[in-house]
Coordinates of C-alpha atoms in Angstrom, one line a residue:
M1 CA 0.1 -0.1 -0.1
T2 CA 2.6 2.6 0.8
N3 CA 4.0 2.1 -2.3
H4 CA 0.8 3.3 -4.2
P5 CA 1.4 6.8 -5.6
T6 CA -1.7 8.6 -3.7
A7 CA -1.1 5.9 -0.3
Q8 CA 0.8 8.9 1.1
P9 CA -0.2 12.4 0.1
G10 CA 1.5 14.8 2.3
S11 CA 0.2 14.6 5.8
Q12 CA -3.1 12.9 5.0
A13 CA -1.3 9.6 4.1
L14 CA -3.5 7.7 6.3
P15 CA -7.1 7.2 7.2
D16 CA -8.3 8.6 11.3
P17 CA -9.9 6.2 13.3
A18 CA -10.9 9.3 15.2
R19 CA -12.3 11.2 12.4
L20 CA -14.6 8.1 11.3
R21 CA -16.3 8.0 14.8
R22 CA -16.8 11.8 14.7
H23 CA -18.5 11.5 11.1
V24 CA -20.3 8.3 12.4
E25 CA -21.4 9.7 15.7
F26 CA -22.9 13.6 14.3
L27 CA -24.5 11.2 11.5
A28 CA -26.0 8.5 13.8
A29 CA -27.6 10.9 16.5
G30 CA -30.8 9.6 15.4
P31 CA -32.8 8.3 12.6
R32 CA -32.4 10.7 9.2
S33 CA -35.1 10.3 6.5
R34 CA -36.7 12.3 4.2
R35 CA -39.9 11.3 5.1
R36 CA -40.1 10.2 8.1
A37 CA -37.0 12.6 10.1
P38 CA -36.3 15.3 7.3
A39 CA -35.3 17.9 10.0
A40 CA -32.5 15.1 10.7
M41 CA -31.8 14.4 7.5
E42 CA -31.4 18.2 6.5
R43 CA -28.7 18.0 9.1
A44 CA -26.7 15.3 7.9
E45 CA -26.9 16.5 4.4
A46 CA -25.7 19.8 5.5
Y47 CA -23.1 18.2 7.4
V48 CA -21.8 16.1 4.6
R49 CA -21.8 18.9 2.5
E50 CA -19.4 21.2 4.6
E51 CA -17.2 18.1 5.1
L52 CA -16.6 17.6 1.8
A53 CA -16.3 21.1 0.7
A54 CA -13.6 22.1 3.7
A55 CA -11.7 18.7 2.0
G56 CA -11.7 20.7 -0.8
W57 CA -14.1 18.9 -3.4
L58 CA -16.9 20.8 -5.3
V59 CA -20.3 19.3 -4.4
R60 CA -23.2 19.4 -6.3
R61 CA -26.9 19.0 -4.9
R62 CA -28.9 17.0 -7.3
P63 CA -32.4 16.9 -6.6
F64 CA -35.2 14.7 -8.3
D65 CA -38.7 14.4 -8.4
A66 CA -39.6 10.6 -8.9
R67 CA -43.1 9.3 -9.8
W68 CA -44.7 5.7 -9.2
Q69 CA -41.4 4.2 -8.3
L70 CA -41.6 0.4 -7.3
G71 CA -39.6 0.1 -3.9
A72 CA -39.9 -0.9 -0.5
T73 CA -41.3 0.6 3.0
D74 CA -38.2 2.0 5.5
R75 CA -40.2 1.2 8.7
H76 CA -38.0 -0.4 10.7
G77 CA -37.4 -4.2 11.6
H78 CA -35.3 -6.8 11.2
R79 CA -36.0 -8.5 8.1
A80 CA -34.4 -7.4 4.8
L81 CA -37.2 -4.3 3.5
A82 CA -36.2 -5.6 0.0
L83 CA -39.3 -8.2 0.8
K84 CA -41.5 -5.9 1.9
P85 CA -42.2 -4.1 -1.8
R86 CA -44.0 -0.8 -1.8
L87 CA -44.9 1.6 -5.0
H88 CA -44.5 5.3 -4.2
P89 CA -46.1 7.5 -5.9
R90 CA -44.1 10.4 -5.7
L91 CA -41.0 10.6 -3.9
R92 CA -38.8 14.2 -3.8
G93 CA -35.3 13.7 -2.6
A94 CA -31.6 14.9 -3.4
N95 CA -28.3 13.3 -4.2
L96 CA -25.0 15.0 -3.2
A97 CA -21.8 14.3 -5.8
A98 CA -18.7 16.0 -5.4
T99 CA -15.6 16.2 -7.6
L100 CA -11.8 17.2 -7.1
P101 CA -11.3 20.9 -9.3
G102 CA -8.4 20.0 -11.6
A103 CA -9.6 16.3 -12.4
G104 CA -9.4 16.9 -16.0
A105 CA -12.3 15.1 -18.8
G106 CA -12.5 11.2 -19.1
Q107 CA -14.4 8.3 -17.2
V108 CA -14.6 8.3 -13.6
V109 CA -15.0 6.3 -10.5
V110 CA -18.0 6.8 -8.4
V111 CA -17.3 6.1 -4.7
G112 CA -21.3 6.0 -3.0
A113 CA -23.2 5.8 0.3
H114 CA -26.4 6.1 1.2
L115 CA -27.5 8.8 3.4
D116 CA -31.0 7.8 5.3
S117 CA -32.0 5.3 7.5
V118 CA -35.1 3.1 8.7
S119 CA -37.6 4.8 10.7
G120 CA -37.0 4.2 14.8
S121 CA -32.9 3.4 13.9
P122 CA -30.2 5.8 14.1
G123 CA -28.1 4.0 11.6
A124 CA -24.9 3.9 12.5
D125 CA -23.3 1.0 10.5
D126 CA -26.8 1.2 8.1
N127 CA -25.3 3.1 7.1
A128 CA -23.3 6.7 8.9
S129 CA -20.3 3.9 8.5
G130 CA -20.3 3.9 4.7
V131 CA -21.0 8.0 4.7
A132 CA -18.2 8.3 6.9
V133 CA -15.5 6.1 4.6
V134 CA -16.8 8.8 2.0
L135 CA -15.2 11.6 3.9
E136 CA -12.6 10.4 5.1
T137 CA -11.8 9.1 1.3
A138 CA -12.2 12.4 0.5
R139 CA -9.7 13.8 3.0
L140 CA -7.1 11.5 1.4
L141 CA -7.8 11.9 -2.1
A142 CA -7.6 15.6 -1.6
G143 CA -3.8 14.8 -1.0
A144 CA -3.1 13.3 -4.1
P145 CA -0.4 15.0 -6.3
V146 CA -2.8 14.4 -9.2
P147 CA -6.7 14.9 -8.7
P148 CA -8.2 11.3 -9.3
R149 CA -10.9 11.3 -11.7
V150 CA -13.3 10.3 -8.7
V151 CA -17.2 11.4 -7.8
L152 CA -17.7 11.0 -4.3
A153 CA -21.9 10.5 -4.4
V154 CA -24.0 10.1 -1.2
F155 CA -27.4 8.7 -2.2
D156 CA -30.8 9.4 -0.7
M157 CA -33.9 7.1 -0.2
E158 CA -31.4 3.8 -0.2
E159 CA -33.8 2.0 2.2
L160 CA -37.3 3.0 0.2
G161 CA -35.7 0.9 -2.6
L162 CA -32.4 2.5 -4.1
I163 CA -34.4 5.4 -5.3
G164 CA -31.5 8.0 -5.3
A165 CA -29.0 5.5 -7.2
R166 CA -31.6 4.9 -9.3
Q167 CA -31.5 8.6 -10.6
A168 CA -27.8 9.1 -9.7
A169 CA -26.9 5.9 -12.1
R170 CA -28.7 7.3 -15.0
E171 CA -27.8 10.8 -14.7
L172 CA -24.0 9.5 -14.2
G173 CA -23.9 6.9 -17.2
R174 CA -25.1 8.9 -19.5
G175 CA -22.7 8.5 -22.6
S176 CA -20.7 5.8 -20.7
E177 CA -19.0 8.3 -18.4
V178 CA -18.7 5.8 -15.7
R179 CA -15.4 2.9 -15.6
G180 CA -16.9 1.4 -12.2
M181 CA -18.7 2.3 -8.8
I182 CA -17.6 1.4 -5.3
C183 CA -20.9 1.0 -3.0
L184 CA -20.3 1.3 0.6
E185 CA -23.2 -0.7 2.4
S186 CA -23.3 -1.1 6.1
V187 CA -19.2 -1.8 7.0
G188 CA -18.5 -1.0 10.3
Y189 CA -19.3 -3.7 12.4
F190 CA -16.8 -6.5 13.1
S191 CA -16.5 -10.0 15.5
D192 CA -14.3 -12.1 16.1
A193 CA -16.3 -14.6 18.1
P194 CA -16.9 -18.2 16.2
G195 CA -20.4 -18.4 15.0
T196 CA -21.1 -14.5 14.5
Q197 CA -21.6 -15.2 10.3
R198 CA -24.3 -16.2 9.2
L199 CA -25.6 -17.1 5.4
P200 CA -28.7 -16.8 3.5
V201 CA -31.3 -19.7 2.8
G202 CA -29.1 -21.9 -0.1
F203 CA -26.4 -19.7 0.1
E204 CA -23.8 -22.6 0.0
R205 CA -25.4 -24.5 -3.1
F206 CA -25.1 -21.7 -4.9
F207 CA -22.0 -20.2 -3.8
P208 CA -19.7 -23.1 -2.4
E209 CA -16.6 -21.6 -2.5
A210 CA -17.6 -18.1 -0.3
S211 CA -19.3 -20.8 2.3
A212 CA -16.5 -22.9 2.4
A213 CA -14.1 -20.1 3.2
T214 CA -16.9 -18.9 5.9
R215 CA -16.8 -22.1 7.4
A216 CA -13.2 -22.6 7.4
G217 CA -12.7 -19.2 9.3
G218 CA -15.2 -20.9 12.2
H219 CA -18.0 -18.3 10.6
R220 CA -16.5 -15.3 12.5
G221 CA -17.5 -11.9 11.4
D222 CA -14.4 -10.4 11.0
F223 CA -14.1 -9.8 7.4
T224 CA -15.3 -7.5 4.8
L225 CA -17.2 -8.7 2.2
V226 CA -16.3 -7.6 -1.8
V227 CA -19.4 -8.5 -3.9
H228 CA -18.3 -8.5 -7.7
R229 CA -19.0 -9.4 -11.1
R230 CA -16.7 -10.5 -13.8
S231 CA -16.1 -6.7 -15.1
S232 CA -15.0 -5.5 -11.7
A233 CA -13.1 -8.5 -10.7
A234 CA -9.3 -6.8 -11.2
A235 CA -11.1 -3.9 -8.9
A236 CA -12.0 -6.4 -6.3
G237 CA -8.5 -7.6 -6.0
T238 CA -7.1 -4.6 -5.5
W239 CA -9.1 -4.0 -2.8
Q240 CA -8.5 -7.4 -1.1
R241 CA -5.0 -6.7 -1.5
A242 CA -4.8 -3.2 -0.3
A243 CA -7.1 -4.0 2.8
A244 CA -4.3 -6.6 3.4
A245 CA -1.8 -4.2 3.4
A246 CA -3.6 -1.6 5.7
P247 CA -1.4 -0.7 9.3
T248 CA -5.1 -2.7 10.7
A249 CA -5.0 -5.9 8.3
L250 CA -8.6 -6.5 7.3
P251 CA -9.4 -9.6 5.6
A252 CA -11.5 -9.5 2.5
L253 CA -13.9 -12.3 1.1
L254 CA -14.2 -12.2 -2.7
L255 CA -17.7 -13.0 -3.8
R256 CA -18.3 -13.1 -7.7
D257 CA -21.5 -12.5 -8.6
P258 CA -22.3 -15.2 -11.6
R259 CA -25.0 -12.7 -13.6
P260 CA -23.8 -10.2 -16.2
D261 CA -24.0 -6.6 -16.3
G262 CA -27.2 -5.1 -17.6
P263 CA -31.1 -6.0 -17.5
L264 CA -30.3 -9.7 -17.8
G265 CA -28.6 -10.0 -14.8
L266 CA -31.6 -8.5 -12.7
L267 CA -34.0 -10.8 -14.1
I268 CA -31.8 -13.5 -13.3
G269 CA -32.0 -12.1 -9.8
L270 CA -36.0 -12.4 -9.6
A271 CA -35.7 -16.3 -10.5
V272 CA -32.6 -17.4 -7.9
P273 CA -33.2 -15.4 -4.7
P274 CA -29.9 -16.1 -3.1
A275 CA -28.0 -14.0 -6.0
N276 CA -30.4 -11.5 -5.3
H277 CA -29.3 -10.8 -2.0
L278 CA -25.7 -9.5 -3.8
G279 CA -27.9 -6.6 -5.3
R280 CA -29.4 -4.9 -1.9
S281 CA -27.7 -1.6 -2.3
D282 CA -26.9 1.2 -4.6
H283 CA -24.6 -0.5 -6.7
A284 CA -27.7 -2.5 -8.5
P285 CA -29.0 0.4 -10.5
F286 CA -25.5 0.7 -11.9
W287 CA -25.2 -3.0 -12.4
N288 CA -28.4 -2.7 -14.2
R289 CA -27.5 -0.2 -16.3
G290 CA -24.2 -2.0 -17.5
I291 CA -21.9 -0.6 -15.2
P292 CA -18.9 -2.6 -13.3
A293 CA -19.3 -2.0 -9.4
L294 CA -18.3 -3.6 -6.3
M295 CA -20.1 -3.6 -3.0
L296 CA -17.8 -3.5 0.0
T297 CA -20.1 -4.6 3.1
D298 CA -20.0 -6.6 6.7
T299 CA -23.0 -8.6 5.4
A300 CA -25.6 -6.3 7.3
N301 CA -28.4 -8.5 8.9
F302 CA -26.6 -11.5 8.3
R303 CA -23.9 -10.5 11.3
N304 CA -25.0 -7.1 12.5
P305 CA -27.4 -7.9 15.8
H306 CA -28.5 -4.4 15.3
Y307 CA -29.4 -4.3 11.7
H308 CA -32.7 -1.9 11.4
R309 CA -32.5 -2.0 15.4
P310 CA -32.6 1.4 17.8
S311 CA -29.2 0.1 18.8
D312 CA -27.6 0.5 15.7
V313 CA -25.6 2.9 17.7
P314 CA -21.8 4.1 17.4
D315 CA -20.6 2.4 19.9
T316 CA -20.9 -1.0 18.3
L317 CA -18.8 0.4 15.3
D318 CA -14.5 -0.8 14.7
Y319 CA -13.4 2.1 13.8
A320 CA -9.7 0.6 13.2
R321 CA -11.2 -1.6 11.0
L322 CA -13.5 0.9 9.8
A323 CA -9.9 3.0 8.7
S324 CA -9.2 0.2 7.3
V325 CA -11.8 0.0 4.9
T326 CA -11.3 3.4 4.2
A327 CA -7.7 2.8 3.3
A328 CA -8.5 0.3 0.6
T329 CA -11.7 2.2 -0.7
A330 CA -9.3 5.1 -1.7
V331 CA -6.7 3.3 -2.8
T332 CA -9.0 1.0 -5.3
A333 CA -10.8 4.1 -6.7
V334 CA -7.6 5.7 -7.7
S335 CA -6.4 2.6 -9.3
W336 CA -9.5 1.8 -11.1
S337 CA -9.7 5.9 -12.5
D338 CA -5.8 5.4 -13.3
T339 CA -6.7 2.7 -15.9
G340 CA -7.6 5.3 -18.7
P341 CA -5.5 7.6 -20.5
R342 CA -5.3 11.2 -19.2
P343 CA -5.6 14.4 -21.1
P344 CA -2.6 16.5 -21.1
A345 CA -1.6 19.0 -18.5
P346 CA -2.9 22.6 -19.1

C-alpha cells in the first residue's frame, strides 16, 4: 500500500479512526429520512456538504422528483426490507455528488454510500459507516499529487428501494461516463467470535467456495465481503490486497456474482433469490445499466444483531477496521480511475 502513488499524500497519508468515529456520531445522532425525519436528514446532508467542501471538493446537490417508483418500506424491522415491496406515487429527494478541481475530463469512478436510515434506527452501521468512509476518502484523495477522476456520491432514499441511486446511475451513466462504482453498505460492524457470521438460505448451494471459506474461518464476522462481477474482478482484487496491507490488516472475502451486467442480470436475480441478496444496495442500479461495480459490506443482517434496530449506535462499530476499509477504498478508486489515458496538462 505504501508504494501506491496516492497512499501517502503529504500529511493526510492514513485514514483517522477518530475522524471516522466523529462522522458516525454526528450522522447517527438519530434516525434520518427525507419522509419520516426530514429535519435530521437536512442536518446530516448539510454536514456532509460542509465536510466535503472543507476537504476541497466541489459539491453539487442533485434534486430529483421520482414518480410511481417500485421500492420498499423504510419502517424499521429485522427482515430485509427488499422483501416488503411498496409502490411510491411520488418521492422528492436529493443526492450529493462531489469532484476535485483539476481532475480532468474522462471516465470516472464513483464511490458512494446512502445517507438515510430506516425509521426508529439511528443507523450507525446502516449506513453512517459508509458515509463516514466517503468523507474520509475525500480527505485522503484531496492530497493526491494528481487529482483523481473520482466522483464521491451520497445517495438519498436507499431504504425506500435504491431510489436515489437509480437517479444517480441514470444521470452519471449517460454516455458511458462511469468506468466503475464502489458502494459502501454497512461496513463498520465486525466480530471475532465464532458463529457470528450467518449465511442466507440456499447460499451454500450457489456459492460453495465462499461458504467453505466462511466455514473454515469458524463463521467469524471478521472480514469485509467484496461483491463483484466479472467486469469488476480486477478492482475487487485491488481492494483485497490494499485491505491486507492496511495498518490494521483486514481480511476480505471476494464473492463473484455470476450474473451479467445489464437488465438480464436483474431478471436472473428475480429467479434466483440467493443471488438477489447480492444486489441489495446502491451498486445494483449501476449494474443494471451495464456499469462495473463493487459492493463492500459487513453483510448487515447476516452479522450485525443491531441491523435496522434502535441499538444500531456508534459504540457498536470497530473504527480501526473501518479505517482499513477507507484505506483500501481510496487506493482502489484511484487505481481504477487511472486505468485510462489522462488528458495533457494545460
